[in-house]
Tab-separated table of C-alpha atoms in Angstrom:
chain	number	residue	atom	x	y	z
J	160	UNK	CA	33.398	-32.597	54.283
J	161	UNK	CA	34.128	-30.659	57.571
J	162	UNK	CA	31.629	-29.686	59.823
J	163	UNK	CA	32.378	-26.502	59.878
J	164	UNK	CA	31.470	-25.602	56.670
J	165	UNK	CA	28.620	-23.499	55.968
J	166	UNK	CA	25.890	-25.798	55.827
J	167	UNK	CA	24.245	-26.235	52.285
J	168	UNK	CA	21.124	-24.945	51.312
J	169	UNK	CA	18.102	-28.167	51.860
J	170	UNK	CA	14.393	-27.839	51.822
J	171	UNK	CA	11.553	-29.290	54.023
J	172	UNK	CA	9.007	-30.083	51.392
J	173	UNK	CA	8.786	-33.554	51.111
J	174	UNK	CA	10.480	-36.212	48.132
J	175	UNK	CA	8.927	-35.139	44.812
J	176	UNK	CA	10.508	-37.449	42.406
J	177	UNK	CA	9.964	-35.718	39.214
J	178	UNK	CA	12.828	-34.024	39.060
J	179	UNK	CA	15.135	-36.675	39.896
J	180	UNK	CA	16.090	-37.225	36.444
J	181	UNK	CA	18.257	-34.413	35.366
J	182	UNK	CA	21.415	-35.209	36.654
J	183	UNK	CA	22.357	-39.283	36.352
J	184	UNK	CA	24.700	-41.031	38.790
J	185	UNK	CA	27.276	-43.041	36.921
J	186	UNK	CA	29.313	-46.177	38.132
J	187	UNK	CA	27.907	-46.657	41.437
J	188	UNK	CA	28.920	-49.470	43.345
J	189	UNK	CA	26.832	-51.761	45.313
J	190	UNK	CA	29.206	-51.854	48.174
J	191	UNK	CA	32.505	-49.462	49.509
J	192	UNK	CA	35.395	-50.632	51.986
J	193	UNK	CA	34.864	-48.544	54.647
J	194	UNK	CA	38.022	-46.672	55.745
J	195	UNK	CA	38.969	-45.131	51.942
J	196	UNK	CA	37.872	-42.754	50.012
J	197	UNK	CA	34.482	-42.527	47.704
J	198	UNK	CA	34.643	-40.797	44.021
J	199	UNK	CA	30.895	-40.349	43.288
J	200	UNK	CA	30.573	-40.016	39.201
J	201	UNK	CA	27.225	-37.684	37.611
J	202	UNK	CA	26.462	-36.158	34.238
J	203	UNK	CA	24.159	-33.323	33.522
J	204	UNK	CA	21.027	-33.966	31.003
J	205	UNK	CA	20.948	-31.852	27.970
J	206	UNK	CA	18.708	-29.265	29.664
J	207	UNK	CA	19.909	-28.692	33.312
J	208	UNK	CA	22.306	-25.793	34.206
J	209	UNK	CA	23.889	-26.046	37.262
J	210	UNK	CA	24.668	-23.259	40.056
J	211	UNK	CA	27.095	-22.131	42.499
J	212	UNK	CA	25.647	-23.339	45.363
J	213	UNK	CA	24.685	-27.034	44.371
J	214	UNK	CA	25.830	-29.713	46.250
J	215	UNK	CA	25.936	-33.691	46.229
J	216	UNK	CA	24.874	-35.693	49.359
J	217	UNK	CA	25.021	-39.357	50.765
J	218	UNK	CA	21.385	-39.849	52.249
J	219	UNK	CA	19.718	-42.613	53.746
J	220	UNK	CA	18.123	-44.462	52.016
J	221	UNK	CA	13.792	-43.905	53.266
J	222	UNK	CA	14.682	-40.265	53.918
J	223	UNK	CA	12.056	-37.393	52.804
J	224	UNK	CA	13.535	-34.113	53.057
J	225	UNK	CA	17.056	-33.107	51.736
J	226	UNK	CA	17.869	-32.182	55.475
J	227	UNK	CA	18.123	-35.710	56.153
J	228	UNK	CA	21.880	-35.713	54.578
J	229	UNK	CA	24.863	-37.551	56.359
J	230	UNK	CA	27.521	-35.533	54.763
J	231	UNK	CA	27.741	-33.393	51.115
J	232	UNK	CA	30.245	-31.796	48.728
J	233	UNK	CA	30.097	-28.938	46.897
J	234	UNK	CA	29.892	-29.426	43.100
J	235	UNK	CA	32.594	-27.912	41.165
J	236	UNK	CA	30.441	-25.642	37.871
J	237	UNK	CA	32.512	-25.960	34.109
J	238	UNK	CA	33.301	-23.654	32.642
J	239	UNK	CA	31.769	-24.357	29.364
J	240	UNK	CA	28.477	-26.497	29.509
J	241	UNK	CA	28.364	-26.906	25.389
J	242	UNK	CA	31.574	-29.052	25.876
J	243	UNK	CA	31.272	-32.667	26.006
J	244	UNK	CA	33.941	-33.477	28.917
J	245	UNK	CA	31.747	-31.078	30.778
J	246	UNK	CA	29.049	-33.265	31.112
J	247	UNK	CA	30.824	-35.320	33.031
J	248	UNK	CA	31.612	-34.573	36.508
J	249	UNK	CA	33.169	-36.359	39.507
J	250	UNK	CA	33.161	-35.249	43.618
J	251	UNK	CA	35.537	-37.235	46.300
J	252	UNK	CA	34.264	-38.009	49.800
J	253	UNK	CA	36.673	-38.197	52.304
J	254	UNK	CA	36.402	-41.761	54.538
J	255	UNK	CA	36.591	-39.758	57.582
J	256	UNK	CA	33.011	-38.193	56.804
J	257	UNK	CA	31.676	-41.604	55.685
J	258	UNK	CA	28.786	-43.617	57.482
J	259	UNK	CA	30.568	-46.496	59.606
J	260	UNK	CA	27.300	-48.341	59.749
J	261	UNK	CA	26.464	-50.956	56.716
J	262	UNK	CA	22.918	-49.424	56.387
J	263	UNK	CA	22.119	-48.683	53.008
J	264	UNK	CA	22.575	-45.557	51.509
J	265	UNK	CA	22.226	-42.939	48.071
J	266	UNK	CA	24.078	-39.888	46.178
J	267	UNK	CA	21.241	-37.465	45.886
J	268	UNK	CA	22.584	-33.990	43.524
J	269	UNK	CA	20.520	-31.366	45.475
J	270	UNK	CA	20.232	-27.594	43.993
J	271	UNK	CA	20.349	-24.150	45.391
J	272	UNK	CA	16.586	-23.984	45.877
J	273	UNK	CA	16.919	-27.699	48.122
J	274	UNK	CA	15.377	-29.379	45.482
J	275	UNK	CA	16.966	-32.912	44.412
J	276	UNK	CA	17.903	-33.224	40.956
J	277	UNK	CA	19.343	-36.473	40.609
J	278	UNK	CA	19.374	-39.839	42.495
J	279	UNK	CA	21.971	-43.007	42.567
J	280	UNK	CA	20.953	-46.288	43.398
J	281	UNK	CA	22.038	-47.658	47.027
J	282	UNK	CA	25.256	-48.985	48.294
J	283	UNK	CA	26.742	-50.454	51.339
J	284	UNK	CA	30.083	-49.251	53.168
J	285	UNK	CA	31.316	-52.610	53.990
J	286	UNK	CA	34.127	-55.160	52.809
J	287	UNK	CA	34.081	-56.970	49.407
J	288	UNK	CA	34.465	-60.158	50.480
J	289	UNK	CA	31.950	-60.403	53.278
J	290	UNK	CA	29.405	-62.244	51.315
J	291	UNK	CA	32.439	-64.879	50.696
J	292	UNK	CA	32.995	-65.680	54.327
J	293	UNK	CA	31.248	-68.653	55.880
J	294	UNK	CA	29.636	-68.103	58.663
J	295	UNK	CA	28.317	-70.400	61.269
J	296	UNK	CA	25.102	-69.222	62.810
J	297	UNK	CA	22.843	-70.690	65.383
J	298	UNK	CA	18.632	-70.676	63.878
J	299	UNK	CA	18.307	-67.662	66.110
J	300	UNK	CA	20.836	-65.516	63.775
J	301	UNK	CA	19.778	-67.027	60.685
J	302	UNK	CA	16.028	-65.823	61.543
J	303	UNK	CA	17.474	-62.422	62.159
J	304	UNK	CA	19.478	-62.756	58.574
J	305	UNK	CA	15.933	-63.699	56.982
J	306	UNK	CA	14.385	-60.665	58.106
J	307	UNK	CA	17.321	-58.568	57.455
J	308	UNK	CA	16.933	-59.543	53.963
J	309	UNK	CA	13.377	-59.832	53.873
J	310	UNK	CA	13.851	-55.888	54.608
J	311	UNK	CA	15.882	-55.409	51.549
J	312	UNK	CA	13.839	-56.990	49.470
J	313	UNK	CA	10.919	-54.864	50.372
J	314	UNK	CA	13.507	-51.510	50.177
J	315	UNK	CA	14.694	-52.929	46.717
J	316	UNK	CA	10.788	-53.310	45.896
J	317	UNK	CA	10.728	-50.118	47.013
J	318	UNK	CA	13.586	-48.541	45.317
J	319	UNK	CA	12.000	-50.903	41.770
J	320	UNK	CA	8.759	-48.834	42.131
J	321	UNK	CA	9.870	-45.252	42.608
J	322	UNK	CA	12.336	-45.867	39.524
J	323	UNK	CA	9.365	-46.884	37.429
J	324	UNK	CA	7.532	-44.262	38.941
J	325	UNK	CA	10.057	-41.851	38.118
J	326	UNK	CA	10.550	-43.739	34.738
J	327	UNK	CA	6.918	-43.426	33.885
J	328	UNK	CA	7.025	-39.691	34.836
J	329	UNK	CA	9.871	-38.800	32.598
J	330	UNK	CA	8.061	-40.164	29.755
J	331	UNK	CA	5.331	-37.977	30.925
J	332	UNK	CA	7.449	-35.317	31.061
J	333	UNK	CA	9.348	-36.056	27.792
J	334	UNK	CA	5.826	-36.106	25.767
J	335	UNK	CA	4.901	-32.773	27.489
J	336	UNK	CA	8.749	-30.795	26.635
J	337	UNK	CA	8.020	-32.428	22.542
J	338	UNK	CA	4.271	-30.852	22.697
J	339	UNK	CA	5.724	-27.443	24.459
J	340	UNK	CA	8.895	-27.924	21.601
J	341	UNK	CA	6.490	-27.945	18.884
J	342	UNK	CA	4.375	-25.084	20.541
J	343	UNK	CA	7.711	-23.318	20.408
J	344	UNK	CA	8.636	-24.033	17.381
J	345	UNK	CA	4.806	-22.942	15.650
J	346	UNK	CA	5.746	-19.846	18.065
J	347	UNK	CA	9.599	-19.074	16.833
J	348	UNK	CA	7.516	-19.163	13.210
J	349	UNK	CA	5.023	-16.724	14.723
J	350	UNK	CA	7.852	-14.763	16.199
J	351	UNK	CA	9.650	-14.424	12.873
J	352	UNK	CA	6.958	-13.659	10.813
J	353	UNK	CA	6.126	-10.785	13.307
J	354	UNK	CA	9.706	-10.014	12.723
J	355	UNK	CA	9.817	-9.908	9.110
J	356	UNK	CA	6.732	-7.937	9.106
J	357	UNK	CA	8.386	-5.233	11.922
J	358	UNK	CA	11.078	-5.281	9.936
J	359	UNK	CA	9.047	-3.994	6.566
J	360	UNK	CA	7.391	-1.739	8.837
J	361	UNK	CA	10.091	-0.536	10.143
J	362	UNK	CA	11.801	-0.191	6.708
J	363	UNK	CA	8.505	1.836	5.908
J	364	UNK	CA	8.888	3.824	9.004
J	365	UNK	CA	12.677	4.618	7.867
J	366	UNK	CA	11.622	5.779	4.495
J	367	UNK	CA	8.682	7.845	6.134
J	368	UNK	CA	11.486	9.263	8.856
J	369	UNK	CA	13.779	10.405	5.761
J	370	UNK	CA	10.972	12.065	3.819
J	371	UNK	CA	9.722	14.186	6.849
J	372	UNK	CA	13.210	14.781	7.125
J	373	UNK	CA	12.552	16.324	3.588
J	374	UNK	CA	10.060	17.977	4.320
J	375	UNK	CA	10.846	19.049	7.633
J	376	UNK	CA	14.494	21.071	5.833
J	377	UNK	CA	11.601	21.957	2.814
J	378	UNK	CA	9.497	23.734	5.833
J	379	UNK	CA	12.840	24.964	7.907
J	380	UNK	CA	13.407	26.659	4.249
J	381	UNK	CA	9.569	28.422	3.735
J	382	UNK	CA	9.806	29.111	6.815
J	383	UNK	CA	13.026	31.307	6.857
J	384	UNK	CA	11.079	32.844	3.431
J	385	UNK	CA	8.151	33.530	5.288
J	386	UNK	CA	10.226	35.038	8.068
J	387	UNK	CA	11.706	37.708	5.399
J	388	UNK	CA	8.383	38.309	4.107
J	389	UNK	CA	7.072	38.566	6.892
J	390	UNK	CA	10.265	40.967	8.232
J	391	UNK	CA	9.141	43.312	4.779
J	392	UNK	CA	5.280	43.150	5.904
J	393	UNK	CA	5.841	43.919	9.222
J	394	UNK	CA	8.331	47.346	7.440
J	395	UNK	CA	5.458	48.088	5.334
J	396	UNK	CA	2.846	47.933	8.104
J	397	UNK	CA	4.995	49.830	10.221
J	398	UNK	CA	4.768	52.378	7.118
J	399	UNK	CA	0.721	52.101	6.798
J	400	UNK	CA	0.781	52.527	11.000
J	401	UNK	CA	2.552	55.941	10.364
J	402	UNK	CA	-0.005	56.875	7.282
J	403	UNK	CA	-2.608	55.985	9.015
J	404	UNK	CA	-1.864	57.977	11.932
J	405	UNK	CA	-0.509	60.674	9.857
J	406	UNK	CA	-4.640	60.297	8.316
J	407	UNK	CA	-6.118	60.381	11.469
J	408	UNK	CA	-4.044	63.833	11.882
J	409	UNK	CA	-5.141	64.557	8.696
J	410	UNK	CA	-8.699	63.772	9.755
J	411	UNK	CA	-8.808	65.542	12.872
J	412	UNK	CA	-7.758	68.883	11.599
J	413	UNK	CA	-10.076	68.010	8.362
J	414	UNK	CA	-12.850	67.582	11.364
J	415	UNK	CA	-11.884	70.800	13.371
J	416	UNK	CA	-12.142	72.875	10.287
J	417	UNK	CA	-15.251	70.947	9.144
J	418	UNK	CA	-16.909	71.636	12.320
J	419	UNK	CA	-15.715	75.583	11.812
J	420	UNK	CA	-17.443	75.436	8.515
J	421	UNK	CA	-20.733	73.963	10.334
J	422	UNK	CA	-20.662	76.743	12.710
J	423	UNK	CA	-20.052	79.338	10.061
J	424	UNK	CA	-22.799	77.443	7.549
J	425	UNK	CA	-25.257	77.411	11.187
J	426	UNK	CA	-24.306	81.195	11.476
J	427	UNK	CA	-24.631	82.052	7.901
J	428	UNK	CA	-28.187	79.945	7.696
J	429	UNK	CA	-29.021	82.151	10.894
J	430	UNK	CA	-28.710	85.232	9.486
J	431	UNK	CA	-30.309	83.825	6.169
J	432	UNK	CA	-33.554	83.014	8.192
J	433	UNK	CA	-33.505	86.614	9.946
J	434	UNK	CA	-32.405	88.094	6.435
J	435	UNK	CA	-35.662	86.570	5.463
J	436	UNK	CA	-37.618	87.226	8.682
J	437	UNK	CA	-36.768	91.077	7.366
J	438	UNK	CA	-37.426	90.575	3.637
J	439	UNK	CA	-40.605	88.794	4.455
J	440	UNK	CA	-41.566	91.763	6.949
J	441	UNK	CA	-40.594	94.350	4.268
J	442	UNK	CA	-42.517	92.880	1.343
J	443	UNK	CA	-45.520	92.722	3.860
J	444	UNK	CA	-44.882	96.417	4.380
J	445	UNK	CA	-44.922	96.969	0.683
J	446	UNK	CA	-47.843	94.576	-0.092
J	447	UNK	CA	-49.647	97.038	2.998
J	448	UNK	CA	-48.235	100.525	1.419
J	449	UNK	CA	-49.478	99.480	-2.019
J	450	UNK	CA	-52.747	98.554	-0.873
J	451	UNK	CA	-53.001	101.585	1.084
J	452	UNK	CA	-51.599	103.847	-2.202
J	453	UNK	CA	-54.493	102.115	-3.682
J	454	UNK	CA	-56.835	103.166	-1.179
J	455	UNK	CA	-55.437	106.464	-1.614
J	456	UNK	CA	-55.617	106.150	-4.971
J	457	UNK	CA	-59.327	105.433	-5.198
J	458	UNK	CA	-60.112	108.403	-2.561
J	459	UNK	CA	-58.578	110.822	-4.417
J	460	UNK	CA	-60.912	109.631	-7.923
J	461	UNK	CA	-63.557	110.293	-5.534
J	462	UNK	CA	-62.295	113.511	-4.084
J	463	UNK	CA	-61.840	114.749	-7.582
J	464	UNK	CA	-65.294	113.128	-9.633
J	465	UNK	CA	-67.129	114.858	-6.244
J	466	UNK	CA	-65.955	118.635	-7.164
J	467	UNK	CA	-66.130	117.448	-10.584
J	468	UNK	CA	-62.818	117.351	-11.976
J	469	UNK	CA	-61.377	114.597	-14.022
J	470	UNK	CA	-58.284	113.011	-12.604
J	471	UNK	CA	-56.889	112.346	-16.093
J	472	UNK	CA	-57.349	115.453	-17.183
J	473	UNK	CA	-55.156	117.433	-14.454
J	474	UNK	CA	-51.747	118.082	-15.069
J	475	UNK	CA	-49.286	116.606	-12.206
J	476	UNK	CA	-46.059	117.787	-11.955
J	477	UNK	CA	-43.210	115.937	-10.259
J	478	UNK	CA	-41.560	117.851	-7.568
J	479	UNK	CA	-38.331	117.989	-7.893
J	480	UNK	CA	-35.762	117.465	-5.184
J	481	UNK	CA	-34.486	120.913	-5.094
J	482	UNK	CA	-37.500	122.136	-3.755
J	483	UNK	CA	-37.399	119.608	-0.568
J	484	UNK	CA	-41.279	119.536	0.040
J	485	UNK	CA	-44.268	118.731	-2.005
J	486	UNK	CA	-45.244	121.896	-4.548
J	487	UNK	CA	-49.573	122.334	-4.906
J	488	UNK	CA	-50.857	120.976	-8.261
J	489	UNK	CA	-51.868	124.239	-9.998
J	490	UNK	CA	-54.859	122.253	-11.027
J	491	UNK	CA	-56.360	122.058	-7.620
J	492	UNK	CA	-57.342	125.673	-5.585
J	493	UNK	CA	-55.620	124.489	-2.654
J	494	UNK	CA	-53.185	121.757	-3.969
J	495	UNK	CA	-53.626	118.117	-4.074
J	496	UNK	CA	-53.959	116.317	-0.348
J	497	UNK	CA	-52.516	113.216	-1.153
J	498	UNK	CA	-49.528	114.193	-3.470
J	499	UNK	CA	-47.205	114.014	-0.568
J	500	UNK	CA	-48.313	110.023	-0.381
J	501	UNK	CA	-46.875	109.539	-3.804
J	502	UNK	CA	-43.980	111.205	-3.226
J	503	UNK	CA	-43.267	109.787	-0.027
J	504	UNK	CA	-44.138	106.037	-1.141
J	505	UNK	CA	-41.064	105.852	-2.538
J	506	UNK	CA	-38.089	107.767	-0.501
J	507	UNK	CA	-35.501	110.034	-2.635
J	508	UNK	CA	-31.851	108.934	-2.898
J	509	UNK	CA	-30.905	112.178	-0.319
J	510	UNK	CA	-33.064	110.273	2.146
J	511	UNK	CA	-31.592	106.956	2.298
J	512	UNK	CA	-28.355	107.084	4.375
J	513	UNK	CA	-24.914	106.078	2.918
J	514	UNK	CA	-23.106	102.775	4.177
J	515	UNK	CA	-20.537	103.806	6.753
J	516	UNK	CA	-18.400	100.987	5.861
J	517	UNK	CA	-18.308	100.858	1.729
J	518	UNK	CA	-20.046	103.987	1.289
J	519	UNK	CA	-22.815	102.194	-1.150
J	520	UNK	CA	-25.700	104.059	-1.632
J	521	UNK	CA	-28.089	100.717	-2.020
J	522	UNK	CA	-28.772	97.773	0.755
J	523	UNK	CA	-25.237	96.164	1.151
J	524	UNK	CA	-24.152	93.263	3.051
J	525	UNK	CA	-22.995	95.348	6.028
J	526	UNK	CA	-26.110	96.889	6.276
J	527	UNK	CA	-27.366	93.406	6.212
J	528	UNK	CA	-25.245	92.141	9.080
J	529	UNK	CA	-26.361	95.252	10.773
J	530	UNK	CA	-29.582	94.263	10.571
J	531	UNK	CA	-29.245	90.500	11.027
J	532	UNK	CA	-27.609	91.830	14.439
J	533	UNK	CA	-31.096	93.476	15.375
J	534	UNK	CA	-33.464	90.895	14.132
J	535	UNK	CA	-36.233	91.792	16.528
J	536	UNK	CA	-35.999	95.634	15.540
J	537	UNK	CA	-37.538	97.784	13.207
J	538	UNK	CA	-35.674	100.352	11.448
J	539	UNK	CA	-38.032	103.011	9.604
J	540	UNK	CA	-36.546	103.489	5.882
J	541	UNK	CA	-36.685	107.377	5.745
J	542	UNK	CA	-35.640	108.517	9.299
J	543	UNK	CA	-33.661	105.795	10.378
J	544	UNK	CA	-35.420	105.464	13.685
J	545	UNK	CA	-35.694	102.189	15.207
J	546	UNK	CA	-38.839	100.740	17.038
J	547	UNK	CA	-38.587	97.289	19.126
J	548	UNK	CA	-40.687	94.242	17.430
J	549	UNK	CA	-43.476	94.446	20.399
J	550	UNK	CA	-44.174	98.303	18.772
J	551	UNK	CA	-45.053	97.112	15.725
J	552	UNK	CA	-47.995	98.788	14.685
J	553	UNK	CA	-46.475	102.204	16.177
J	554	UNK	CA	-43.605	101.617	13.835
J	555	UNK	CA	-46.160	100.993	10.553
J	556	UNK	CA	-48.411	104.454	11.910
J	557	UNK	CA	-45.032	106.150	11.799
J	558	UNK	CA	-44.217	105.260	8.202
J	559	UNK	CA	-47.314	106.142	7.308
J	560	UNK	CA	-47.007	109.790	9.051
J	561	UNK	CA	-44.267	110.368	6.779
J	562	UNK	CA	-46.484	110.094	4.035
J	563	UNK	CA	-48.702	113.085	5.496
């Protein structure tokens, strides 16, 4: 890999080994000839998906952060996961890139995020045949070989542990993905019994959609009958607005000439009370003329039984209207007194005065409207002469004058 390619993306959280089983290193040697080319083999477990931006390094071994890398390749994504041949992947490191050193060292498949997904077991960069050489070294060298190896012992100790660690863990993990598969799988039946039951509801909300469709055209159709009736109601109430106002014309001349006929009933009830103000004060008049003709009356017995003469007995004679004055009963020496009363009790037809208007001899109703217009008048009945209410008595002496 060239240096001057963008450097990969790594992470500085230290080693967490549970995740280092997902992608499996395959045909690893224990040792490369430095100087040629390395083909590092993987294959991706049934449930990892790989990215763009993974990447495979060669790490030392007893690092603890994926910046620790010597050198990395970019992985190479298939283009259909489901196949079989794409499970298996291959990367080539170039020798010029490789360690030179015969330390030992790892592929480690490192993700996007910088987390490691996979890890190989260690190798050497160093010829084949080395071990087949034979060597002579002095004590001091083979004291140095002795630790050297008691150092990878304790790395391949090491190295035993973490893999059953990491063994032990994917077990762990393995009996937690069957528990969370079975969880799923009690939750897909969950899920598609909801499903089912949406899907009856929603074949119940289908059938309810199509009959308020029904309904709804059913209501679009009153509706466009209640919009003609209600197109002839609003006609005909246009019709009862113009009867009704046509009425209240009717009503208001109805009212003027009812309120004429209330005047004209007030002012023909006013002139009935003063028409009977005058009756009332004429039958008085009569009541006091007949009581006075009584009077009269009784004076004249006594006149007559006091120079002994029967009143029965004398013959009376009428004057008649020819002679225009009271004749002397031939009975008496020097006429009788009171005749004149009699006579004048009761006025002749020559003395009541003619209606100007219909000529009628008797009370008409224009003399009654004339005297309806002078209610507080009195008008004497032989000589037409008229005396104001406050002269009442002068207008009763009068009368009675006439009777002198």
């Amino acid at each position: 890999m060239e240096e001057t390619i963008k450097d990969p993306p790594t992470s500085a959280v230290l080693l967490d080994h549970c995740h280092f089983s997902q992608v499996i290193f395959n045909s690893v040697e224990k040792f490369y000839i430095p100087g040629g080319d390395v083909t590092c083999h993987y294959t991706f477990t049934q449930h990892f998906i790989p990215r763009r931006k993974d990447w495979i390094g060669i790490f030392r071994v007893g690092w603890k952060t994926t910046r620790e890398y010597y050198t990395f390749m970019w992985v190479t994504l298939p283009i259909d996961l489901n196949n079989k041949s794409a499970k298996q992947q291959e990367v080539q490191f170039k020798a010029y890139y490789l360690p030179k050193d015969d330390e030992y060292y790892q592929f480690c498949y490192v993700d996007e995020d910088g987390v490691v997904r996979g890890a190989s077991i260690p190798f050497q960069f160093r010829p084949e045949n080395e071990e087949d050489i034979l060597v002579v070294t002095t004590q001091e060298e083979l004291e140095t070989l002795q630790s050297i190896n008691k150092k990878l012992e304790l790395k391949v100790k090491e190295q035993k542990d973490y893999w059953e660690t990491e063994l032990l863990q994917l077990k762990e993990q393995n009996q937690k993905m069957s528990s969370e598969n079975e969880k799923m799988g009690i939750r897909v039946d969950q899920l598609q019994a909801q499903l089912s039951t949406q899907e009856k509801e929603m074949e119940k909300l289908v059938q309810g959609d199509q009959d308020k469709t029904e309904q709804l055209e059913q209501l679009k159709k009153e509706n466009d009958h209640l919009f003609l009736s209600l197109t002839e109601q609003r006609k005909d109430q246009k019709k009862l607005e113009q009867t009704v106002e046509q009425m209240k014309q009717n009503e208001t001349t109805a009212m003027k000439k009812q309120q004429e006929l209330m005047d004209e009933n007030f002012d023909l009830s006013k002139r009935l009370s003063e028409n009977e103000i005058i009756c009332n004060a004429l039958q008085r008049q009569k009541e006091r003329l007949e009581g006075e003709n009584d009077l009269l009356k009784r004076e004249n017995s006594r006149l007559l039984s006091y120079m002994g003469l029967d009143f029965n007995s004398l013959p009376y004679q009428v004057p008649t209207s020819d002679e225009g004055g009271a004749r002397q009963n031939p009975g008496l020496a020097y006429g009788n007194p009171y005749s004149g009363i009699q006579e004048s009790s009761s006025p002749s037809p020559l003395s009541i005065k003619k209606c100007p208007i219909c000529k009628a001899d008797d009370i008409c109703d224009h003399t009654l409207e004339q005297q309806q217009m002078q209610p507080l008048c009195f008008n004497c009945p032989i000589c037409d002469k008229i005396f104001p209410a406050t002269e009442k008595q002068i207008f009763e002496d009068h009368v009675f004058c006439h009777s002198l």
